[in-house]
Amino acid sequence: MKPIRFGVIGAGYWGPHLIRNLSEIPGSTLAVVADLSQDRLEALRPRYSSVTMTTDFREAIGDQTDAVVIATPVRSHYQLAREALMAGKHVLVEKPLTRSSEEARDLIRIADENGVLLMVGHTFEYNPAVIALKDLVEQGVVGRVLYIDAARLNLGQYRTDVNVLWDLAPHDISIMNFILGSEPTHVSARGNTCIQPGTHDVAYVELKYPKGILGHIHVSWLEPCKVRRITVVGDEKMVVYNDVAAEEKLRIYDKGVTRTTSSGDYADFQLSYHNGGVSIPAVAGGEPLKLELSHMMDCIRTGTRPRSDGQSGLRVINVLESADKSLQNGGLRDRISGFDHRNTLAATTANGAESFVAALMEDA
Ligand SMILES: NC(=O)c1ccc[n+]([C@@H]2O[C@H](COP(=O)([O-])OP(=O)(O)OC[C@H]3O[C@@H](n4cnc5c(N)ncnc54)[C@H](O)[C@@H]3O)[C@@H](O)[C@H]2O)c1
């Protein structure tokens, strides 16, 4: 099989992880690494002596490559991806895909017109623990999902081109969309600008998903402890995914509360608490980034759409745009554009989730 020749644009913090994987995956040839910083290239040169190292990104989208991975700051994603797609390259752009839904739609259009693949680096959708969590939800192990809570906290890394929402929340939004197989209809977000004027470094986001499911995301660059946690609360079981745990990243808690009425009278009820054991499911191995890049290569070879395609990137951008609007409006709930609310209303009515229908009507 002919190897797929890759160019990587951006060799800062994240780029070297992509570079290492692309130099290791069978069937991939790392051909070009481009970075504006000569120092970054010099640091990589000893390990990748046969690879073209350049400060000009155009070499990465020239004759030496078939596909390009973009790991530069968000502000340059659109322009670089656009040029690469127009040059006929398959493109993986790191998250978030772009800085606006308009830019994301443009990239999707250009990729379609040129018959090339456009993918976004929603790495957690390739993470075996997240895939196992999705399976648990789909197999009904947790019962009916009531809410999902996500926390992604650390001290730094501060960005200057985007706020903490655009930097960290793409992971949590993509994980929730992936696990639930749907996208939120409404968002509200509050936060604060503690260190850099005008740039939120802490945010609390509330998402409304179909069937009355609540999503909550807490992201911060200003926390003493590193937290990467997703909690799925169902009416039968609860699951915690702790990404910073060295092992046993997934834990299923057999816990819950049931409300029962003996007389049938709504006011006459009892709450019973169930406090069962904890089980730890087996999770497949594999580095998520390697799995993501291998998936990209399979899709290039077979002509299939990647799991995290341009549309998936756009769905996340739609949420981020609405969340930003809400942040500027003191947390007012915003209806997410790009979502077909009529279909949700019909689906929700069919599922009998009246409270959610009421919320939609309120916003209509
Ligand atoms: N998927 C993940 O889990 C994950 C993790 C971290 C970062 N990221 C994403 O990766 C991207 C890069 O993040 P980072 O932390 O590596 O940033 P960084 O600032 O450490 O590195 C960016 C690099 O891009 C280079 N660069 C900028 N403009 C360029 C251009 N026009 N041509 C060539 N090189 C250019 C810079 O010189 C720098 O070395 C961001 O989109 C970020 O959100 C993804």
Tab-separated table of C-alpha atoms in Angstrom, residues 19-348:
chain	number	residue	atom	x	y	z
A	19	ILE	CA	4.710	14.468	14.660
A	20	ARG	CA	5.744	11.518	16.847
A	21	ASN	CA	2.598	9.541	16.003
A	22	LEU	CA	2.813	10.263	12.291
A	23	SER	CA	6.414	9.070	12.273
A	24	GLU	CA	5.379	5.825	14.004
A	25	ILE	CA	2.074	4.761	12.389
A	26	PRO	CA	2.609	2.126	9.691
A	27	GLY	CA	1.589	3.445	6.277
A	28	SER	CA	2.283	7.062	7.184
A	29	THR	CA	5.309	9.082	6.063
A	30	LEU	CA	6.119	12.267	7.919
A	31	ALA	CA	7.435	14.409	5.058
A	32	VAL	CA	7.363	18.070	6.173
A	33	VAL	CA	7.197	19.970	9.453
A	34	ALA	CA	6.523	23.721	9.246
A	35	ASP	CA	6.737	26.224	12.071
A	36	LEU	CA	7.364	29.969	12.109
A	37	SER	CA	9.911	29.439	14.852
A	38	GLN	CA	13.344	28.237	13.709
A	39	ASP	CA	14.058	27.286	17.352
A	40	ARG	CA	11.131	24.861	17.405
A	41	LEU	CA	12.372	23.250	14.177
A	42	GLU	CA	15.942	22.981	15.478
A	43	ALA	CA	14.669	21.252	18.608
A	44	LEU	CA	12.990	18.582	16.472
A	45	ARG	CA	15.639	18.189	13.768
A	46	PRO	CA	17.928	15.635	15.525
A	47	ARG	CA	15.061	13.189	15.985
A	48	TYR	CA	13.575	13.637	12.491
A	49	SER	CA	16.670	14.113	10.336
A	50	SER	CA	15.043	12.903	7.068
A	51	VAL	CA	12.038	15.251	7.389
A	52	THR	CA	11.923	18.625	5.620
A	53	MET	CA	11.867	21.324	8.310
A	54	THR	CA	10.712	24.742	7.130
A	55	THR	CA	9.431	28.083	8.338
A	56	ASP	CA	7.235	28.355	5.225
A	57	PHE	CA	3.915	26.493	5.601
A	58	ARG	CA	3.574	26.407	1.784
A	59	GLU	CA	6.147	23.613	1.667
A	60	ALA	CA	3.799	21.514	3.824
A	61	ILE	CA	1.006	21.908	1.270
A	62	GLY	CA	3.252	21.389	-1.771
A	63	ASP	CA	4.277	18.357	-3.820
A	64	GLN	CA	5.821	16.447	-0.915
A	65	THR	CA	2.526	15.741	0.904
A	66	ASP	CA	-0.919	14.164	0.457
A	67	ALA	CA	-2.365	15.282	3.806
A	68	VAL	CA	-1.794	18.071	6.304
A	69	VAL	CA	-2.294	18.390	10.045
A	70	ILE	CA	-2.667	21.909	11.442
A	71	ALA	CA	-1.628	22.494	15.063
A	72	THR	CA	-1.180	26.257	15.172
A	73	PRO	CA	-3.031	28.766	17.384
A	74	VAL	CA	-6.762	28.964	16.615
A	75	ARG	CA	-6.521	32.386	14.927
A	76	SER	CA	-4.619	30.837	11.980
A	77	HIS	CA	-6.670	27.615	11.559
A	78	TYR	CA	-9.047	28.950	8.920
A	79	GLN	CA	-6.484	30.549	6.609
A	80	LEU	CA	-4.057	27.606	6.748
A	81	ALA	CA	-6.792	24.973	6.339
A	82	ARG	CA	-8.314	26.922	3.454
A	83	GLU	CA	-5.022	27.043	1.572
A	84	ALA	CA	-4.333	23.358	2.231
A	85	LEU	CA	-7.808	22.264	1.049
A	86	MET	CA	-7.520	24.448	-2.069
A	87	ALA	CA	-4.175	22.754	-2.774
A	88	GLY	CA	-6.072	19.420	-2.780
A	89	LYS	CA	-4.756	18.107	0.555
A	90	HIS	CA	-6.719	16.073	3.090
A	91	VAL	CA	-6.748	18.184	6.251
A	92	LEU	CA	-6.941	17.567	9.981
A	93	VAL	CA	-7.324	20.806	11.955
A	94	GLU	CA	-6.796	20.855	15.696
A	95	LYS	CA	-9.756	21.855	17.866
A	96	PRO	CA	-11.593	24.154	17.669
A	97	LEU	CA	-11.960	23.923	13.894
A	98	THR	CA	-12.168	27.709	13.352
A	99	ARG	CA	-13.019	30.919	15.193
A	100	SER	CA	-16.513	31.248	13.664
A	101	SER	CA	-19.297	29.143	12.161
A	102	GLU	CA	-18.987	31.146	8.937
A	103	GLU	CA	-15.358	30.064	8.572
A	104	ALA	CA	-16.236	26.446	9.454
A	105	ARG	CA	-18.985	26.327	6.813
A	106	ASP	CA	-16.572	27.731	4.249
A	107	LEU	CA	-13.996	25.011	4.974
A	108	ILE	CA	-16.678	22.307	4.706
A	109	ARG	CA	-17.739	23.707	1.325
A	110	ILE	CA	-14.174	23.888	-0.015
A	111	ALA	CA	-13.408	20.318	1.145
A	112	ASP	CA	-16.579	19.032	-0.567
A	113	GLU	CA	-15.835	20.931	-3.778
A	114	ASN	CA	-12.275	19.579	-3.873
A	115	GLY	CA	-13.266	16.014	-2.930
A	116	VAL	CA	-10.874	15.926	0.030
A	117	LEU	CA	-11.285	15.015	3.670
A	118	LEU	CA	-11.764	17.633	6.391
A	119	MET	CA	-11.439	16.445	9.971
A	120	VAL	CA	-11.202	18.198	13.337
A	121	GLY	CA	-9.045	17.058	16.263
A	122	HIS	CA	-11.814	16.101	18.712
A	123	THR	CA	-9.319	13.678	20.248
A	124	PHE	CA	-11.595	12.414	23.016
A	125	GLU	CA	-13.964	10.844	20.466
A	126	TYR	CA	-11.113	8.393	19.820
A	127	ASN	CA	-10.321	7.855	23.490
A	128	PRO	CA	-11.122	4.223	24.466
A	129	ALA	CA	-12.525	5.334	27.862
A	130	VAL	CA	-14.944	7.776	26.199
A	131	ILE	CA	-15.971	5.114	23.669
A	132	ALA	CA	-16.605	2.701	26.588
A	133	LEU	CA	-18.650	5.418	28.325
A	134	LYS	CA	-20.739	5.922	25.185
A	135	ASP	CA	-21.304	2.132	25.005
A	136	LEU	CA	-22.486	2.084	28.635
A	137	VAL	CA	-25.021	4.824	27.856
A	138	GLU	CA	-26.187	3.189	24.617
A	139	GLN	CA	-26.523	-0.247	26.214
A	140	GLY	CA	-28.798	1.289	28.866
A	141	VAL	CA	-26.453	0.507	31.765
A	142	VAL	CA	-26.961	3.975	33.308
A	143	GLY	CA	-30.700	3.955	32.518
A	144	ARG	CA	-32.175	7.272	31.389
A	145	VAL	CA	-29.452	9.959	31.307
A	146	LEU	CA	-30.488	12.818	33.621
A	147	TYR	CA	-27.446	15.048	33.326
A	148	ILE	CA	-23.759	15.107	32.397
A	149	ASP	CA	-21.243	17.204	34.293
A	150	ALA	CA	-17.770	18.031	32.950
A	151	ALA	CA	-14.825	19.719	34.645
A	152	ARG	CA	-11.617	20.637	32.796
A	153	LEU	CA	-9.451	22.703	35.128
A	154	ASN	CA	-5.765	23.502	35.518
A	155	LEU	CA	-3.340	26.344	36.149
A	156	GLY	CA	-2.768	27.672	32.584
A	157	GLN	CA	-1.963	27.318	29.734
A	158	TYR	CA	-3.241	30.869	29.078
A	159	ARG	CA	-4.013	31.650	25.421
A	160	THR	CA	-4.097	35.115	23.875
A	161	ASP	CA	-6.204	34.477	20.757
A	162	VAL	CA	-9.201	32.723	22.346
A	163	ASN	CA	-10.850	32.554	25.772
A	164	VAL	CA	-11.012	29.485	28.007
A	165	LEU	CA	-14.318	28.396	26.457
A	166	TRP	CA	-12.859	28.113	22.959
A	167	ASP	CA	-9.675	26.514	24.281
A	168	LEU	CA	-11.002	23.828	26.626
A	169	ALA	CA	-14.768	23.405	26.184
A	170	PRO	CA	-14.545	21.960	22.601
A	171	HIS	CA	-13.427	18.703	24.231
A	172	ASP	CA	-16.406	18.549	26.597
A	173	ILE	CA	-18.979	19.632	23.999
A	174	SER	CA	-17.671	17.043	21.534
A	175	ILE	CA	-17.671	14.339	24.251
A	176	MET	CA	-21.277	15.134	25.250
A	177	ASN	CA	-22.476	15.292	21.623
A	178	PHE	CA	-20.708	11.985	20.968
A	179	ILE	CA	-22.059	10.180	24.046
A	180	LEU	CA	-25.627	11.416	23.567
A	181	GLY	CA	-25.632	11.215	19.764
A	182	SER	CA	-27.270	14.644	19.640
A	183	GLU	CA	-26.432	18.308	20.000
A	184	PRO	CA	-27.685	20.935	22.449
A	185	THR	CA	-30.463	23.338	21.515
A	186	HIS	CA	-29.808	26.074	24.102
A	187	VAL	CA	-26.835	27.338	26.052
A	188	SER	CA	-26.158	29.755	28.851
A	189	ALA	CA	-22.705	30.677	30.110
A	190	ARG	CA	-21.273	32.749	32.910
A	191	GLY	CA	-17.670	33.404	33.734
A	192	ASN	CA	-15.028	35.871	34.735
A	193	THR	CA	-11.966	37.640	33.315
A	194	CYS	CA	-9.572	37.316	36.251
A	195	ILE	CA	-6.128	37.853	34.717
A	196	GLN	CA	-6.335	39.200	31.133
A	197	PRO	CA	-8.821	42.041	30.588
A	198	GLY	CA	-11.494	40.971	28.101
A	199	THR	CA	-10.522	37.284	28.033
A	200	HIS	CA	-12.583	34.896	30.138
A	201	ASP	CA	-10.374	32.462	32.045
A	202	VAL	CA	-13.124	30.707	33.984
A	203	ALA	CA	-16.558	29.733	32.639
A	204	TYR	CA	-19.611	27.732	33.693
A	205	VAL	CA	-21.713	26.543	30.771
A	206	GLU	CA	-25.185	25.016	30.875
A	207	LEU	CA	-26.395	23.093	27.836
A	208	LYS	CA	-29.898	21.860	27.103
A	209	TYR	CA	-29.962	18.644	25.129
A	210	PRO	CA	-33.050	16.930	23.686
A	211	LYS	CA	-35.119	14.722	26.063
A	212	GLY	CA	-34.564	17.188	28.914
A	213	ILE	CA	-30.934	16.176	29.448
A	214	LEU	CA	-28.795	18.839	31.099
A	215	GLY	CA	-25.118	19.283	30.297
A	216	HIS	CA	-22.865	21.346	32.541
A	217	ILE	CA	-19.264	22.330	31.800
A	218	HIS	CA	-16.804	24.048	34.123
A	219	VAL	CA	-13.574	25.168	32.415
A	220	SER	CA	-10.768	27.211	33.961
A	221	TRP	CA	-7.141	28.209	33.439
A	222	LEU	CA	-6.980	29.361	37.049
A	223	GLU	CA	-7.319	26.323	39.309
A	224	PRO	CA	-4.792	24.842	41.716
A	225	CYS	CA	-5.442	21.204	40.772
A	226	LYS	CA	-5.629	19.510	37.408
A	227	VAL	CA	-9.105	18.042	36.871
A	228	ARG	CA	-10.348	16.235	33.753
A	229	ARG	CA	-13.625	14.613	34.770
A	230	ILE	CA	-16.936	13.681	33.167
A	231	THR	CA	-19.814	12.426	35.326
A	232	VAL	CA	-22.855	10.837	33.716
A	233	VAL	CA	-25.823	10.604	36.076
A	234	GLY	CA	-28.547	8.190	35.014
A	235	ASP	CA	-31.690	7.035	36.780
A	236	GLU	CA	-30.163	3.570	37.272
A	237	LYS	CA	-26.386	4.058	37.534
A	238	MET	CA	-23.818	6.831	37.617
A	239	VAL	CA	-20.466	6.744	35.810
A	240	VAL	CA	-17.373	8.837	36.468
A	241	TYR	CA	-14.637	9.140	33.848
A	242	ASN	CA	-11.487	10.528	35.445
A	243	ASP	CA	-8.928	11.173	32.719
A	244	VAL	CA	-6.118	12.070	35.134
A	245	ALA	CA	-6.369	8.747	37.002
A	246	ALA	CA	-3.358	6.550	36.222
A	247	GLU	CA	-5.639	3.530	35.877
A	248	GLU	CA	-9.300	2.617	36.376
A	249	LYS	CA	-10.357	5.761	34.540
A	250	LEU	CA	-14.000	4.627	34.403
A	251	ARG	CA	-16.044	3.775	37.505
A	252	ILE	CA	-19.686	2.711	37.499
A	253	TYR	CA	-21.533	3.584	40.707
A	254	ASP	CA	-24.664	1.588	41.504
A	255	LYS	CA	-26.270	4.549	43.269
A	256	GLY	CA	-29.525	6.435	42.904
A	257	VAL	CA	-32.664	7.876	44.420
A	258	THR	CA	-36.185	6.645	43.699
A	259	ARG	CA	-39.367	8.544	44.389
A	260	THR	CA	-42.368	6.328	45.121
A	261	THR	CA	-45.990	7.040	46.047
A	262	SER	CA	-47.981	4.313	47.758
A	263	SER	CA	-51.359	6.029	47.553
A	264	GLY	CA	-51.015	7.453	44.048
A	265	ASP	CA	-51.388	10.903	45.571
A	266	TYR	CA	-48.680	13.197	44.140
A	267	ALA	CA	-48.098	14.894	47.496
A	268	ASP	CA	-47.720	11.576	49.318
A	269	PHE	CA	-44.305	10.242	48.357
A	270	GLN	CA	-41.165	8.646	49.724
A	271	LEU	CA	-37.568	8.912	48.599
A	272	SER	CA	-35.457	5.793	48.806
A	273	TYR	CA	-31.698	5.931	48.438
A	274	HIS	CA	-29.816	3.127	46.777
A	275	ASN	CA	-26.150	2.918	47.708
A	276	GLY	CA	-24.693	-0.124	45.935
A	277	GLY	CA	-21.175	-1.036	44.914
A	278	VAL	CA	-18.695	0.306	42.429
A	279	SER	CA	-17.576	-1.611	39.364
A	280	ILE	CA	-14.667	-0.916	37.084
A	281	PRO	CA	-15.205	-1.869	33.447
A	282	ALA	CA	-12.356	-2.979	31.220
A	283	VAL	CA	-11.247	-0.285	28.795
A	284	ALA	CA	-9.322	-1.058	25.601
A	285	GLY	CA	-5.777	0.283	25.324
A	286	GLY	CA	-4.320	2.622	22.726
A	287	GLU	CA	-3.171	6.224	22.551
A	288	PRO	CA	-6.186	8.352	21.513
A	289	LEU	CA	-4.111	10.547	19.193
A	290	LYS	CA	-2.687	7.509	17.410
A	291	LEU	CA	-6.199	6.088	17.025
A	292	GLU	CA	-7.436	9.447	15.692
A	293	LEU	CA	-4.656	9.675	13.089
A	294	SER	CA	-5.096	6.016	12.088
A	295	HIS	CA	-8.816	6.723	11.627
A	296	MET	CA	-7.941	9.683	9.393
A	297	MET	CA	-5.708	7.446	7.267
A	298	ASP	CA	-8.425	4.762	6.983
A	299	CYS	CA	-10.919	7.416	5.881
A	300	ILE	CA	-8.503	8.799	3.260
A	301	ARG	CA	-7.946	5.275	1.896
A	302	THR	CA	-11.613	4.229	1.880
A	303	GLY	CA	-13.157	7.603	1.030
A	304	THR	CA	-15.393	7.472	4.125
A	305	ARG	CA	-16.354	10.409	6.332
A	306	PRO	CA	-14.369	10.679	9.539
A	307	ARG	CA	-16.156	10.467	12.896
A	308	SER	CA	-15.082	14.035	13.717
A	309	ASP	CA	-15.688	15.552	10.278
A	310	GLY	CA	-16.155	19.214	9.385
A	311	GLN	CA	-19.851	19.069	10.365
A	312	SER	CA	-18.914	17.761	13.796
A	313	GLY	CA	-16.466	20.679	14.118
A	314	LEU	CA	-19.219	23.098	13.035
A	315	ARG	CA	-21.658	21.711	15.643
A	316	VAL	CA	-19.109	22.501	18.364
A	317	ILE	CA	-18.444	25.996	16.942
A	318	ASN	CA	-22.206	26.731	16.908
A	319	VAL	CA	-22.319	26.002	20.648
A	320	LEU	CA	-19.190	28.084	21.353
A	321	GLU	CA	-20.566	31.074	19.436
A	322	SER	CA	-23.824	30.980	21.364
A	323	ALA	CA	-21.980	30.452	24.644
A	324	ASP	CA	-19.810	33.511	23.927
A	325	LYS	CA	-22.959	35.561	23.259
A	326	SER	CA	-24.408	34.388	26.556
A	327	LEU	CA	-21.150	35.229	28.394
A	328	GLN	CA	-21.415	38.794	27.073
A	329	ASN	CA	-25.090	38.966	28.119
A	330	GLY	CA	-24.653	37.972	31.749
A	331	GLY	CA	-25.600	34.324	31.238
A	332	LEU	CA	-28.846	34.823	29.288
A	333	ARG	CA	-29.949	31.593	27.649
A	334	ASP	CA	-29.190	31.606	23.930
A	335	ARG	CA	-30.817	29.465	21.308
A	336	ILE	CA	-28.051	27.718	19.378
A	337	SER	CA	-28.132	28.644	15.718
A	338	GLY	CA	-27.622	26.033	13.045
A	339	PHE	CA	-29.791	23.565	14.955
A	340	ASP	CA	-33.129	22.448	13.527
A	341	HIS	CA	-35.408	23.249	16.483
A	342	ARG	CA	-38.572	22.016	14.723
A	343	ASN	CA	-37.183	18.476	14.546
A	344	THR	CA	-36.183	18.583	18.198
A	345	LEU	CA	-39.628	19.753	19.205
A	346	ALA	CA	-41.222	16.853	17.336
A	347	ALA	CA	-38.741	14.293	18.731
A	348	THR	CA	-39.083	15.651	22.240
